[in-house]
CSV table of C-alpha atoms in Angstrom, one decimal:
chain,number,residue,atom,x,y,z
A,27,MET,CA,147.5,19.0,40.2
A,28,LEU,CA,147.1,22.4,42.0
A,29,ARG,CA,149.6,24.0,39.6
A,30,GLN,CA,147.7,22.6,36.6
A,31,ALA,CA,144.5,23.9,38.2
A,32,ALA,CA,145.9,27.4,38.5
A,33,VAL,CA,146.8,27.4,34.8
A,34,VAL,CA,143.4,26.2,33.7
A,35,VAL,CA,141.5,28.6,36.0
A,36,LEU,CA,143.4,31.5,34.5
A,37,GLY,CA,142.2,30.7,31.0
A,38,VAL,CA,138.6,29.8,32.1
A,39,ILE,CA,138.2,33.0,34.2
A,40,MET,CA,139.4,35.0,31.2
A,41,SER,CA,136.9,33.5,28.8
A,42,ILE,CA,133.9,33.6,31.1
A,43,LEU,CA,134.6,37.1,32.3
A,44,ASP,CA,134.7,38.2,28.7
A,45,ILE,CA,131.1,37.1,28.1
A,46,THR,CA,129.6,39.0,31.0
A,47,VAL,CA,131.9,42.1,30.6
A,48,VAL,CA,130.8,42.5,26.9
A,49,SER,CA,127.1,42.1,27.8
A,50,VAL,CA,127.1,45.3,29.9
A,51,ALA,CA,129.0,47.2,27.2
A,52,LEU,CA,126.2,46.9,24.6
A,53,PRO,CA,124.7,50.4,25.3
A,54,THR,CA,128.2,51.8,25.0
A,55,PHE,CA,128.7,50.1,21.6
A,56,GLN,CA,125.4,51.6,20.4
A,57,ARG,CA,126.7,55.1,21.2
A,58,GLU,CA,130.2,54.6,19.9
A,59,PHE,CA,129.3,53.0,16.6
A,60,ASP,CA,125.9,54.8,16.1
A,61,ALA,CA,124.2,51.4,15.7
A,62,SER,CA,120.9,49.9,16.9
A,63,TYR,CA,120.7,47.5,19.8
A,64,ALA,CA,119.9,44.6,17.3
A,65,THR,CA,123.1,45.3,15.5
A,66,VAL,CA,125.4,45.6,18.5
A,67,ALA,CA,123.8,42.4,19.9
A,68,TRP,CA,125.7,40.6,17.2
A,69,THR,CA,128.8,41.0,19.3
A,70,MET,CA,127.2,38.5,21.6
A,71,THR,CA,125.5,36.4,19.0
A,72,GLY,CA,128.6,36.1,16.8
A,73,TYR,CA,130.6,34.9,19.8
A,74,THR,CA,127.9,32.3,20.6
A,75,LEU,CA,127.8,31.0,17.0
A,76,ALA,CA,131.6,30.6,17.0
A,77,LEU,CA,131.3,28.5,20.1
A,78,ALA,CA,128.6,26.4,18.4
A,79,THR,CA,130.8,25.8,15.4
A,80,VAL,CA,133.9,24.7,17.4
A,81,ILE,CA,132.2,22.6,20.0
A,82,PRO,CA,131.6,19.5,17.9
A,83,LEU,CA,135.2,19.6,16.7
A,84,THR,CA,136.9,20.0,20.1
A,85,GLY,CA,136.7,16.3,21.1
A,86,TRP,CA,138.3,15.0,17.9
A,87,ALA,CA,140.9,17.7,17.9
A,88,ALA,CA,141.9,17.0,21.5
A,89,ASP,CA,142.5,13.3,20.7
A,90,ARG,CA,144.2,14.1,17.4
A,91,PHE,CA,146.6,17.0,18.4
A,92,GLY,CA,146.7,16.7,22.2
A,93,THR,CA,145.0,18.8,24.9
A,94,LYS,CA,148.1,20.9,25.8
A,95,ARG,CA,148.8,22.0,22.2
A,96,LEU,CA,145.1,22.7,21.5
A,97,TYR,CA,144.7,24.6,24.8
A,98,MET,CA,147.7,26.9,24.0
A,99,LEU,CA,146.3,27.4,20.5
A,100,ALA,CA,142.9,28.4,22.0
A,101,LEU,CA,144.7,30.9,24.3
A,102,VAL,CA,146.5,32.5,21.3
A,103,LEU,CA,143.3,32.8,19.3
A,104,PHE,CA,141.4,34.3,22.2
A,105,VAL,CA,144.1,36.8,23.1
A,106,ALA,CA,144.6,37.7,19.4
A,107,GLY,CA,140.8,38.2,19.0
A,108,SER,CA,140.8,40.4,22.1
A,109,VAL,CA,143.5,42.7,20.8
A,110,ALA,CA,141.8,42.9,17.4
A,111,CYS,CA,138.5,43.8,19.1
A,112,SER,CA,140.1,46.7,21.0
A,113,PHE,CA,141.2,48.2,17.6
A,114,ALA,CA,137.9,47.8,15.9
A,115,THR,CA,136.7,51.0,14.2
A,116,THR,CA,133.3,49.7,12.9
A,117,ILE,CA,130.6,47.5,14.4
A,118,GLU,CA,131.2,45.0,11.6
A,119,MET,CA,134.9,44.7,12.5
A,120,LEU,CA,134.0,44.2,16.1
A,121,VAL,CA,131.6,41.4,15.3
A,122,ALA,CA,134.1,39.7,13.1
A,123,PHE,CA,136.8,39.8,15.7
A,124,ARG,CA,134.4,38.5,18.4
A,125,VAL,CA,133.9,35.5,16.2
A,126,LEU,CA,137.7,34.9,16.3
A,127,GLN,CA,137.5,35.2,20.1
A,128,GLY,CA,134.7,32.7,20.2
A,129,LEU,CA,136.8,30.1,18.3
A,130,GLY,CA,139.4,30.3,21.0
A,131,GLY,CA,137.2,30.8,24.0
A,132,GLY,CA,134.9,27.9,23.1
A,133,MET,CA,137.8,25.5,23.6
A,134,LEU,CA,139.3,26.9,26.8
A,135,MET,CA,136.8,25.4,29.3
A,136,PRO,CA,136.5,21.9,27.8
A,137,LEU,CA,140.2,21.4,27.2
A,138,GLY,CA,141.1,22.7,30.6
A,139,MET,CA,138.7,20.4,32.3
A,140,THR,CA,139.9,17.5,30.3
A,141,ILE,CA,143.5,18.1,31.4
A,142,LEU,CA,142.5,18.4,35.0
A,143,THR,CA,140.2,15.5,35.2
A,144,ARG,CA,142.8,13.2,33.7
A,145,ALA,CA,145.2,14.4,36.4
A,146,ALA,CA,142.7,14.1,39.2
A,147,GLY,CA,141.5,10.6,38.6
A,148,PRO,CA,137.9,9.3,39.0
A,149,HIS,CA,137.7,9.4,42.8
A,150,ARG,CA,138.2,13.2,43.0
A,151,ILE,CA,135.8,14.3,40.3
A,152,GLY,CA,133.4,16.0,42.8
A,153,ARG,CA,136.1,18.1,44.4
A,154,LEU,CA,137.6,18.9,41.0
A,155,MET,CA,134.2,20.2,39.8
A,156,ALA,CA,134.0,22.4,42.9
A,157,VAL,CA,137.4,23.9,42.2
A,158,LEU,CA,136.6,24.6,38.6
A,159,GLY,CA,133.2,26.0,39.5
A,160,VAL,CA,134.9,29.0,41.1
A,161,PRO,CA,135.6,30.8,37.7
A,162,MET,CA,132.1,30.0,36.6
A,163,LEU,CA,130.9,32.0,39.6
A,164,LEU,CA,133.4,34.8,39.2
A,165,GLY,CA,132.1,35.5,35.7
A,166,PRO,CA,128.6,36.5,36.7
A,167,ILE,CA,129.8,38.3,39.8
A,168,GLY,CA,132.9,40.1,38.5
A,169,GLY,CA,131.9,40.6,34.9
A,170,PRO,CA,129.3,43.3,35.3
A,171,ILE,CA,131.4,45.0,38.1
A,172,LEU,CA,134.6,44.9,36.1
A,173,GLY,CA,132.9,45.9,32.8
A,174,GLY,CA,131.1,48.8,34.5
A,175,TRP,CA,134.2,50.1,36.2
A,176,LEU,CA,136.4,49.9,33.0
A,177,ILE,CA,133.8,51.6,30.9
A,178,GLU,CA,133.2,54.4,33.4
A,179,THR,CA,136.9,55.0,34.3
A,180,GLN,CA,138.8,54.1,31.1
A,181,SER,CA,137.1,53.2,27.8
A,182,TRP,CA,135.3,50.3,26.2
A,183,HIS,CA,138.6,49.2,24.6
A,184,TRP,CA,139.9,48.0,28.0
A,185,ILE,CA,137.2,45.4,28.4
A,186,PHE,CA,139.2,43.5,25.7
A,187,LEU,CA,142.7,44.7,26.4
A,188,ILE,CA,142.4,43.4,30.0
A,189,ASN,CA,142.6,39.9,28.5
A,190,VAL,CA,146.2,40.4,27.2
A,191,PRO,CA,148.2,40.3,30.4
A,192,ILE,CA,146.1,37.4,31.8
A,193,GLY,CA,146.4,35.5,28.5
A,194,ILE,CA,150.2,35.9,28.3
A,195,VAL,CA,150.6,34.6,31.9
A,196,ALA,CA,148.3,31.7,31.1
A,197,LEU,CA,150.1,30.9,27.9
A,198,VAL,CA,153.6,30.9,29.5
A,199,SER,CA,152.3,28.9,32.5
A,200,ALA,CA,150.6,26.3,30.2
A,201,ALA,CA,153.9,25.8,28.3
A,202,VAL,CA,155.9,25.2,31.5
A,203,ILE,CA,153.4,23.4,33.8
A,204,LEU,CA,151.0,21.4,31.7
A,205,PRO,CA,152.2,17.8,31.0
A,206,LYS,CA,153.5,16.8,27.6
A,207,ASP,CA,150.9,15.6,25.1
A,208,ASN,CA,150.4,12.0,24.1
A,209,PRO,CA,147.9,12.3,21.3
A,210,SER,CA,146.4,9.2,19.8
A,211,PRO,CA,145.3,10.0,16.3
A,212,SER,CA,143.7,6.6,15.7
A,213,GLU,CA,140.2,7.8,14.6
A,214,SER,CA,139.5,9.2,11.2
A,215,PHE,CA,137.8,12.6,11.0
A,216,ASP,CA,134.0,12.6,10.4
A,217,PHE,CA,133.7,15.2,7.6
A,218,ILE,CA,130.1,14.4,6.8
A,219,GLY,CA,129.2,14.7,10.5
A,220,MET,CA,131.0,18.0,10.7
A,221,LEU,CA,129.1,19.3,7.6
A,222,LEU,CA,125.8,18.4,9.3
A,223,MET,CA,126.4,19.1,13.0
A,224,SER,CA,128.5,22.3,13.1
A,225,PRO,CA,126.4,24.5,10.6
A,226,GLY,CA,123.2,22.8,11.9
A,227,LEU,CA,124.0,23.8,15.5
A,228,ALA,CA,125.1,27.3,14.5
A,229,LEU,CA,122.0,28.0,12.4
A,230,PHE,CA,119.6,26.7,15.1
A,231,LEU,CA,121.2,28.9,17.7
A,232,PHE,CA,121.1,31.9,15.3
A,233,GLY,CA,117.4,31.4,14.9
A,234,VAL,CA,116.8,31.0,18.6
A,235,SER,CA,119.0,34.0,19.3
A,236,SER,CA,116.9,36.1,16.9
A,237,ILE,CA,113.7,35.5,18.8
A,238,PRO,CA,114.2,38.4,21.3
A,239,GLU,CA,115.0,40.9,18.5
A,240,GLU,CA,112.0,39.8,16.4
A,241,ALA,CA,109.7,39.3,19.4
A,242,SER,CA,108.1,36.3,17.6
A,243,VAL,CA,109.0,32.7,17.0
A,244,THR,CA,107.2,32.8,13.6
A,245,ALA,CA,109.4,35.6,12.1
A,246,THR,CA,111.3,34.6,8.9
A,247,LYS,CA,114.6,35.4,10.6
A,248,VAL,CA,113.8,32.9,13.3
A,249,LEU,CA,112.0,30.1,11.4
A,250,VAL,CA,114.3,29.8,8.3
A,251,PRO,CA,117.7,29.4,10.0
A,252,ALA,CA,116.2,27.4,12.9
A,253,GLY,CA,114.3,25.1,10.5
A,254,ILE,CA,117.4,24.5,8.4
A,255,GLY,CA,119.5,24.0,11.5
A,256,ILE,CA,117.0,21.4,12.9
A,257,ALA,CA,116.9,19.6,9.6
A,258,LEU,CA,120.7,19.3,9.5
A,259,ILE,CA,120.8,18.2,13.1
A,260,VAL,CA,118.1,15.6,12.5
A,261,GLY,CA,120.1,14.4,9.5
A,262,PHE,CA,123.1,14.1,11.7
A,263,VAL,CA,121.1,12.0,14.2
A,264,PHE,CA,120.2,9.4,11.6
A,265,TYR,CA,123.7,9.5,10.0
A,266,SER,CA,125.7,9.3,13.3
A,267,PHE,CA,124.9,5.6,13.9
A,268,ARG,CA,126.6,4.6,10.7
A,269,PRO,CA,130.3,5.5,11.1
A,270,ALA,CA,132.4,3.7,13.7
A,271,HIS,CA,133.7,7.1,15.1
A,272,PRO,CA,131.0,9.8,14.6
A,273,LEU,CA,131.8,13.5,15.4
A,274,VAL,CA,129.3,13.4,18.2
A,275,ASP,CA,128.6,9.9,19.6
A,276,LEU,CA,124.9,9.6,20.2
A,277,ARG,CA,125.4,5.9,21.2
A,278,LEU,CA,126.3,7.3,24.7
A,279,LEU,CA,122.6,8.0,25.2
A,280,LYS,CA,122.1,4.2,25.7
A,281,ASN,CA,123.8,4.8,29.1
A,282,ARG,CA,120.7,5.4,31.2
A,283,LYS,CA,122.6,7.3,34.0
A,284,TYR,CA,124.3,9.6,31.5
A,285,THR,CA,121.0,10.3,29.7
A,286,ILE,CA,119.2,11.2,33.0
A,287,ALA,CA,122.0,13.6,33.9
A,288,MET,CA,121.8,15.2,30.5
A,289,ILE,CA,118.0,15.7,30.8
A,290,SER,CA,118.5,17.2,34.2
A,291,MET,CA,121.1,19.6,33.0
A,292,PHE,CA,119.0,20.6,30.0
A,293,LEU,CA,116.0,21.6,32.1
A,294,PHE,CA,118.1,23.2,34.8
A,295,ALA,CA,120.0,25.3,32.3
A,296,ILE,CA,116.9,26.6,30.6
A,297,ALA,CA,115.3,27.7,33.9
A,298,PHE,CA,118.4,28.9,35.7
A,299,PHE,CA,120.3,30.7,32.9
A,300,GLY,CA,117.0,32.1,31.6
A,301,ALA,CA,116.2,33.5,35.0
A,302,GLY,CA,119.8,34.8,35.4
A,303,LEU,CA,119.2,37.1,32.4
A,304,LEU,CA,116.3,38.8,34.1
A,305,ILE,CA,117.9,39.7,37.5
A,306,PRO,CA,120.3,42.4,36.4
A,307,SER,CA,117.7,43.7,33.9
A,308,TYR,CA,115.3,44.2,36.8
A,309,PHE,CA,117.8,46.3,38.7
A,310,LEU,CA,118.7,48.4,35.7
A,311,GLU,CA,115.2,49.0,34.2
A,312,ILE,CA,112.9,48.9,37.3
A,313,ARG,CA,115.1,50.1,40.1
A,314,ASP,CA,117.1,52.5,37.9
A,315,LYS,CA,120.5,51.3,39.1
A,316,THR,CA,123.8,51.8,37.3
A,317,THR,CA,125.6,48.9,35.7
A,318,LEU,CA,128.1,48.8,38.5
A,319,ALA,CA,125.4,48.9,41.2
A,320,ALA,CA,123.4,46.1,39.4
A,321,GLY,CA,126.5,44.0,39.3
A,322,LEU,CA,127.1,44.4,43.0
A,323,LEU,CA,123.5,43.6,43.8
A,324,VAL,CA,123.7,40.3,41.9
A,325,ALA,CA,126.9,39.3,43.7
A,326,PRO,CA,125.1,37.6,46.6
A,327,GLN,CA,124.0,34.8,44.3
A,328,GLY,CA,127.7,34.0,43.5
A,329,LEU,CA,128.6,34.3,47.1
A,330,GLY,CA,126.0,31.7,48.1
A,331,ALA,CA,127.2,29.3,45.5
A,332,MET,CA,130.8,29.7,46.8
A,333,VAL,CA,129.5,28.5,50.2
A,334,THR,CA,127.9,25.3,49.0
A,335,MET,CA,130.0,24.4,46.0
A,336,PRO,CA,133.0,23.1,47.8
A,337,ILE,CA,130.8,21.2,50.3
A,338,ALA,CA,128.7,19.6,47.4
A,339,GLY,CA,131.9,18.7,45.6
A,340,ARG,CA,133.3,16.7,48.5
A,341,LEU,CA,129.9,15.1,49.2
A,342,ALA,CA,129.6,14.1,45.5
A,343,ASP,CA,132.7,11.9,46.0
A,344,ARG,CA,131.2,10.2,49.0
A,345,MET,CA,127.5,9.9,48.5
A,346,PRO,CA,125.0,9.5,45.7
A,347,ILE,CA,124.3,12.5,43.5
A,348,GLY,CA,120.6,11.8,43.7
A,349,ARG,CA,120.6,12.8,47.3
A,350,ILE,CA,122.4,16.1,46.8
A,351,VAL,CA,120.8,17.6,43.7
A,352,PRO,CA,117.2,17.7,45.0
A,353,VAL,CA,118.3,19.7,48.1
A,354,GLY,CA,119.9,22.2,45.8
A,355,LEU,CA,116.8,22.4,43.6
A,356,VAL,CA,114.7,23.0,46.7
A,357,LEU,CA,116.9,26.0,47.7
A,358,ILE,CA,116.8,27.5,44.3
A,359,ALA,CA,113.0,27.1,44.2
A,360,ILE,CA,112.7,28.9,47.6
A,361,GLY,CA,114.8,31.8,46.4
A,362,MET,CA,113.1,32.0,43.0
A,363,SER,CA,109.7,32.0,44.6
A,364,LEU,CA,110.3,35.6,45.8
A,365,PHE,CA,110.9,36.7,42.3
A,366,THR,CA,107.5,35.5,41.2
A,367,GLN,CA,106.1,38.1,43.5
A,368,LEU,CA,108.3,41.0,42.4
A,369,GLU,CA,107.0,44.6,42.6
A,370,ALA,CA,108.5,47.9,41.7
A,371,ASP,CA,109.4,48.6,45.4
A,372,THR,CA,110.3,45.1,46.7
A,373,SER,CA,112.9,45.4,49.4
A,374,ILE,CA,116.4,45.3,48.0
A,375,PRO,CA,117.8,43.5,51.1
A,376,LEU,CA,115.0,40.9,50.6
A,377,ILE,CA,116.0,40.4,47.0
A,378,CYS,CA,119.6,40.0,47.8
A,379,GLY,CA,118.7,37.5,50.5
A,380,ALA,CA,116.7,35.5,47.9
A,381,LEU,CA,119.6,35.7,45.5
A,382,PHE,CA,121.9,34.3,48.2
A,383,VAL,CA,119.6,31.4,48.8
A,384,MET,CA,119.4,30.7,45.0
A,385,GLY,CA,123.2,30.7,45.0
A,386,LEU,CA,123.3,28.2,47.8
A,387,GLY,CA,121.1,26.0,45.7
A,388,MET,CA,123.1,26.5,42.5
A,389,GLY,CA,126.3,25.4,44.2
A,390,ALA,CA,124.6,22.2,45.3
A,391,THR,CA,122.9,21.5,41.9
A,392,MET,CA,124.9,22.4,38.8
A,393,MET,CA,128.3,20.8,39.6
A,394,PRO,CA,126.8,17.6,41.1
A,395,ILE,CA,124.7,17.1,37.9
A,396,MET,CA,127.9,17.4,35.9
A,397,THR,CA,129.6,15.0,38.2
A,398,ALA,CA,126.7,12.5,37.7
A,399,ALA,CA,127.4,12.6,34.0
A,400,LEU,CA,131.2,12.4,34.5
A,401,GLN,CA,131.0,9.3,36.6
A,402,THR,CA,129.4,7.4,33.7
A,403,LEU,CA,132.1,8.1,31.1
A,404,ASN,CA,135.2,6.0,30.7
A,405,ALA,CA,138.5,7.0,29.1
A,406,ALA,CA,137.5,5.9,25.6
A,407,SER,CA,134.4,8.1,25.5
A,408,THR,CA,135.9,11.2,27.2
A,409,ALA,CA,136.0,13.6,24.3
A,410,LYS,CA,132.8,12.5,22.5
A,411,GLY,CA,130.8,12.3,25.7
A,412,SER,CA,132.0,15.7,26.9
A,413,THR,CA,131.2,17.2,23.5
A,414,LEU,CA,127.6,16.0,23.6
A,415,LEU,CA,127.2,17.3,27.2
A,416,ASN,CA,128.4,20.7,26.2
A,417,ILE,CA,126.1,20.9,23.1
A,418,ILE,CA,123.1,20.2,25.4
A,419,GLN,CA,124.1,22.8,27.9
A,420,GLN,CA,124.8,25.5,25.2
A,421,VAL,CA,121.5,24.8,23.4
A,422,ALA,CA,119.6,24.9,26.7
A,423,ALA,CA,121.1,28.2,27.9
A,424,SER,CA,120.3,29.8,24.5
A,425,ILE,CA,116.7,28.5,24.6
A,426,GLY,CA,116.2,29.7,28.2
A,427,THR,CA,117.5,33.2,27.3
A,428,ALA,CA,115.3,33.4,24.2
A,429,VAL,CA,112.2,32.1,26.0
A,430,MET,CA,112.5,34.5,29.0
A,431,SER,CA,113.2,37.5,26.7
A,432,VAL,CA,110.1,36.8,24.6
A,433,VAL,CA,107.9,36.3,27.6
A,434,LEU,CA,109.1,39.5,29.2
A,435,THR,CA,108.8,41.5,26.0
A,436,ASN,CA,105.2,40.3,25.3
A,437,GLN,CA,104.2,41.1,28.9
A,438,ILE,CA,105.6,44.6,28.7
A,439,GLN,CA,103.9,45.2,25.3
A,440,ASN,CA,100.5,44.3,26.9
A,441,SER,CA,100.7,47.2,29.3
A,442,ASP,CA,98.3,50.0,28.4
A,443,ALA,CA,100.2,52.5,30.5
A,444,ILE,CA,103.5,51.8,28.6
A,445,ALA,CA,101.6,52.0,25.3
A,446,LYS,CA,100.1,55.4,26.2
A,447,LEU,CA,103.5,56.8,27.3
A,448,GLY,CA,104.9,55.7,23.9
A,449,GLU,CA,102.1,57.5,22.1
A,450,LEU,CA,102.7,60.7,24.2
A,451,GLY,CA,106.3,60.6,23.2
A,452,LYS,CA,105.4,60.6,19.5
A,453,THR,CA,102.8,63.5,19.9
A,454,PRO,CA,104.2,66.8,18.5
A,455,PRO,CA,104.2,69.7,21.0
A,456,PRO,CA,101.1,72.1,20.8
A,457,ALA,CA,101.5,75.3,18.8
A,458,GLN,CA,100.4,77.4,21.8
A,459,PRO,CA,101.5,76.6,25.4
A,460,PRO,CA,98.6,75.3,27.5
A,461,ALA,CA,97.2,77.2,30.4
A,462,PRO,CA,99.0,76.6,33.8
A,463,GLU,CA,96.1,74.5,35.2
A,464,VAL,CA,95.9,72.4,32.0
A,465,LEU,CA,99.7,71.9,32.1
A,466,ALA,CA,99.6,70.8,35.8
A,467,GLN,CA,96.8,68.3,35.0
A,468,MET,CA,98.8,66.9,32.1
A,469,GLN,CA,101.9,66.6,34.2
A,470,GLN,CA,99.8,64.7,36.9
A,471,GLN,CA,98.5,62.4,34.2
A,472,ILE,CA,102.0,61.7,32.9
A,473,GLU,CA,103.3,60.9,36.4
A,474,GLN,CA,100.4,58.5,37.0
A,475,LEU,CA,101.1,56.8,33.7
A,476,LYS,CA,104.8,56.5,34.6
A,477,SER,CA,103.9,55.0,38.0
A,478,GLN,CA,101.5,52.5,36.4
A,479,ALA,CA,104.0,51.7,33.7
A,480,LEU,CA,106.6,50.9,36.3
A,481,THR,CA,104.2,48.7,38.2
A,482,ASP,CA,103.2,46.9,35.0
A,483,SER,CA,106.9,46.4,34.1
A,484,ALA,CA,107.6,44.9,37.5
A,485,ALA,CA,104.6,42.6,37.1
A,486,ALA,CA,106.0,41.5,33.7
A,487,PHE,CA,109.2,40.5,35.4
A,488,ALA,CA,107.3,38.6,38.1
A,489,THR,CA,105.3,36.7,35.4
A,490,THR,CA,108.5,35.8,33.5
A,491,PHE,CA,110.1,34.5,36.7
A,492,THR,CA,107.0,32.4,37.2
A,493,VAL,CA,107.7,30.7,33.8
A,494,ALA,CA,111.3,30.0,35.0
A,495,PHE,CA,110.0,28.7,38.3
A,496,VAL,CA,107.7,26.2,36.6
A,497,LEU,CA,110.6,25.0,34.4
A,498,LEU,CA,112.7,24.6,37.5
A,499,LEU,CA,110.0,22.5,39.1
A,500,LEU,CA,110.1,20.2,36.0
A,501,THR,CA,113.8,19.6,36.7
A,502,PHE,CA,112.8,17.6,39.8
A,503,ILE,CA,111.4,14.9,37.6
A,504,PRO,CA,114.7,13.7,36.0
A,505,ALA,CA,116.6,14.6,39.2
A,506,PHE,CA,114.5,12.0,41.1
A,507,PHE,CA,116.0,9.3,38.8
A,508,LEU,CA,119.6,10.4,39.4
A,509,PRO,CA,121.7,7.7,41.2
A,510,ARG,CA,120.5,7.3,44.8
A,511,LYS,CA,122.9,4.6,45.8
A,512,LYS,CA,126.7,4.9,45.8
A,513,SER,CA,128.2,2.6,43.1
A,514,GLU,CA,131.4,0.7,43.9
A,515,THR,CA,132.8,1.5,40.5
A,516,PRO,CA,132.1,5.1,39.4
A,517,THR,CA,133.0,4.4,35.8
A,518,PRO,CA,132.4,1.5,33.5
A,519,GLU,CA,135.0,-1.2,33.6
A,520,GLY,CA,137.0,0.7,36.2
A,521,GLU,CA,138.3,3.1,33.6
A,522,GLN,CA,139.2,6.7,34.3
A,523,ALA,CA,136.3,9.2,34.3
A,524,ALA,CA,136.0,11.8,31.6
A,525,ALA,CA,135.9,15.5,31.8
A,526,PRO,CA,132.9,17.5,30.6
A,527,VAL,CA,133.0,20.1,28.0
A,528,MET,CA,131.3,23.1,29.4
A,529,VAL,CA,130.7,26.6,28.1
A,530,HIS,CA,129.1,29.2,30.3
């Protein structure tokens, strides 16, 4: 099992690192391709939409072709997309190749976890989740640091080329170490479900992802695709109960424990991933830190999670999840409460301490919630149940990011000082230079405006963190209904537990 874990972790680390590495390269893309931020942001949006398209298909494809074959195909697609990205000469080419990357990267985590969970068995799920949680932590920690270092010392091309040697090692290791496939293509493919769910999910996420750019939920670019996407998804919901083997099996929601775990994960992902977007932005925009420094300052959160995740993993195999998750949520709430009081000069060591406490809570929350869902799935519902879980997580993370971006943008736009500075920047210089005393007075006024603008911006971050804090508190409601007694049989009818499909 350890050898298989090493193979899977290689692929997962590669795909997760790629997300955070590219996120810090957006300003570089703006300069290199002479494009607007809204245009280069498509390098992230395109990747996300590719994930959304491939997620519903992964469960069926794993059963049809086998997890090993599909995992190796995902590695090939991801590495090929990485090489193509490094040779892109226009922003349009880069976006297209990022979509190719997303088709492969979207399958790496779910397939890897399916392989390992089948090898581990139902009684070691908690510990398995703790092991696989490590690459999920290394992404947010190492991504900004690695991306900043590669861009500063080499060039932006290397944030993609770095995937090539890792991918080759992972591909060869997978071919040698992973067990032979035993696919069981007994289910027919749900074409109608695919035509409803895949484009519906992609269009909905496109609309949600456009909210920060448009700064409004009522913009045409938001409402039209999101509305069509929701209509397609609703159509799939009504249709999915007709076929014997739907693309995404909503009948699983009849399982009360599974549904509660899903609701808990949905609320948690909105709050935590939404807040996670704000933290490096605060260091970059308010504290004027470099990308590399911001990445290092965010690291305490990942270190805190590394402390509690192995402990929570072992406890999840021995005691009820409902007694672990609330403790983690309390720790996150304690750490996040400091961010609701952020100022422009808040102590950096104090912020890092709060991040460490949040990390402690994250390690005791996210993986146990996933374990709570895992323990309700049997072998027959592995792929479909995992697919549904991943869709919920991906949608929640996208909603959280969009909500926090809009709240922060609106708060900053409401600042009079920031508005006045913007007007001054557009004012043409006077024909005659002002007198020295007038110039000194103008400089003093500008400095006062800058100081007030910085204070207002910090307050905008604090207000946005307050929204995330309230959403986190709402997570306590479904978490209270998580299992609080240890079941003798962790999965229905004593069958093997299933692996989740997760995308960070």
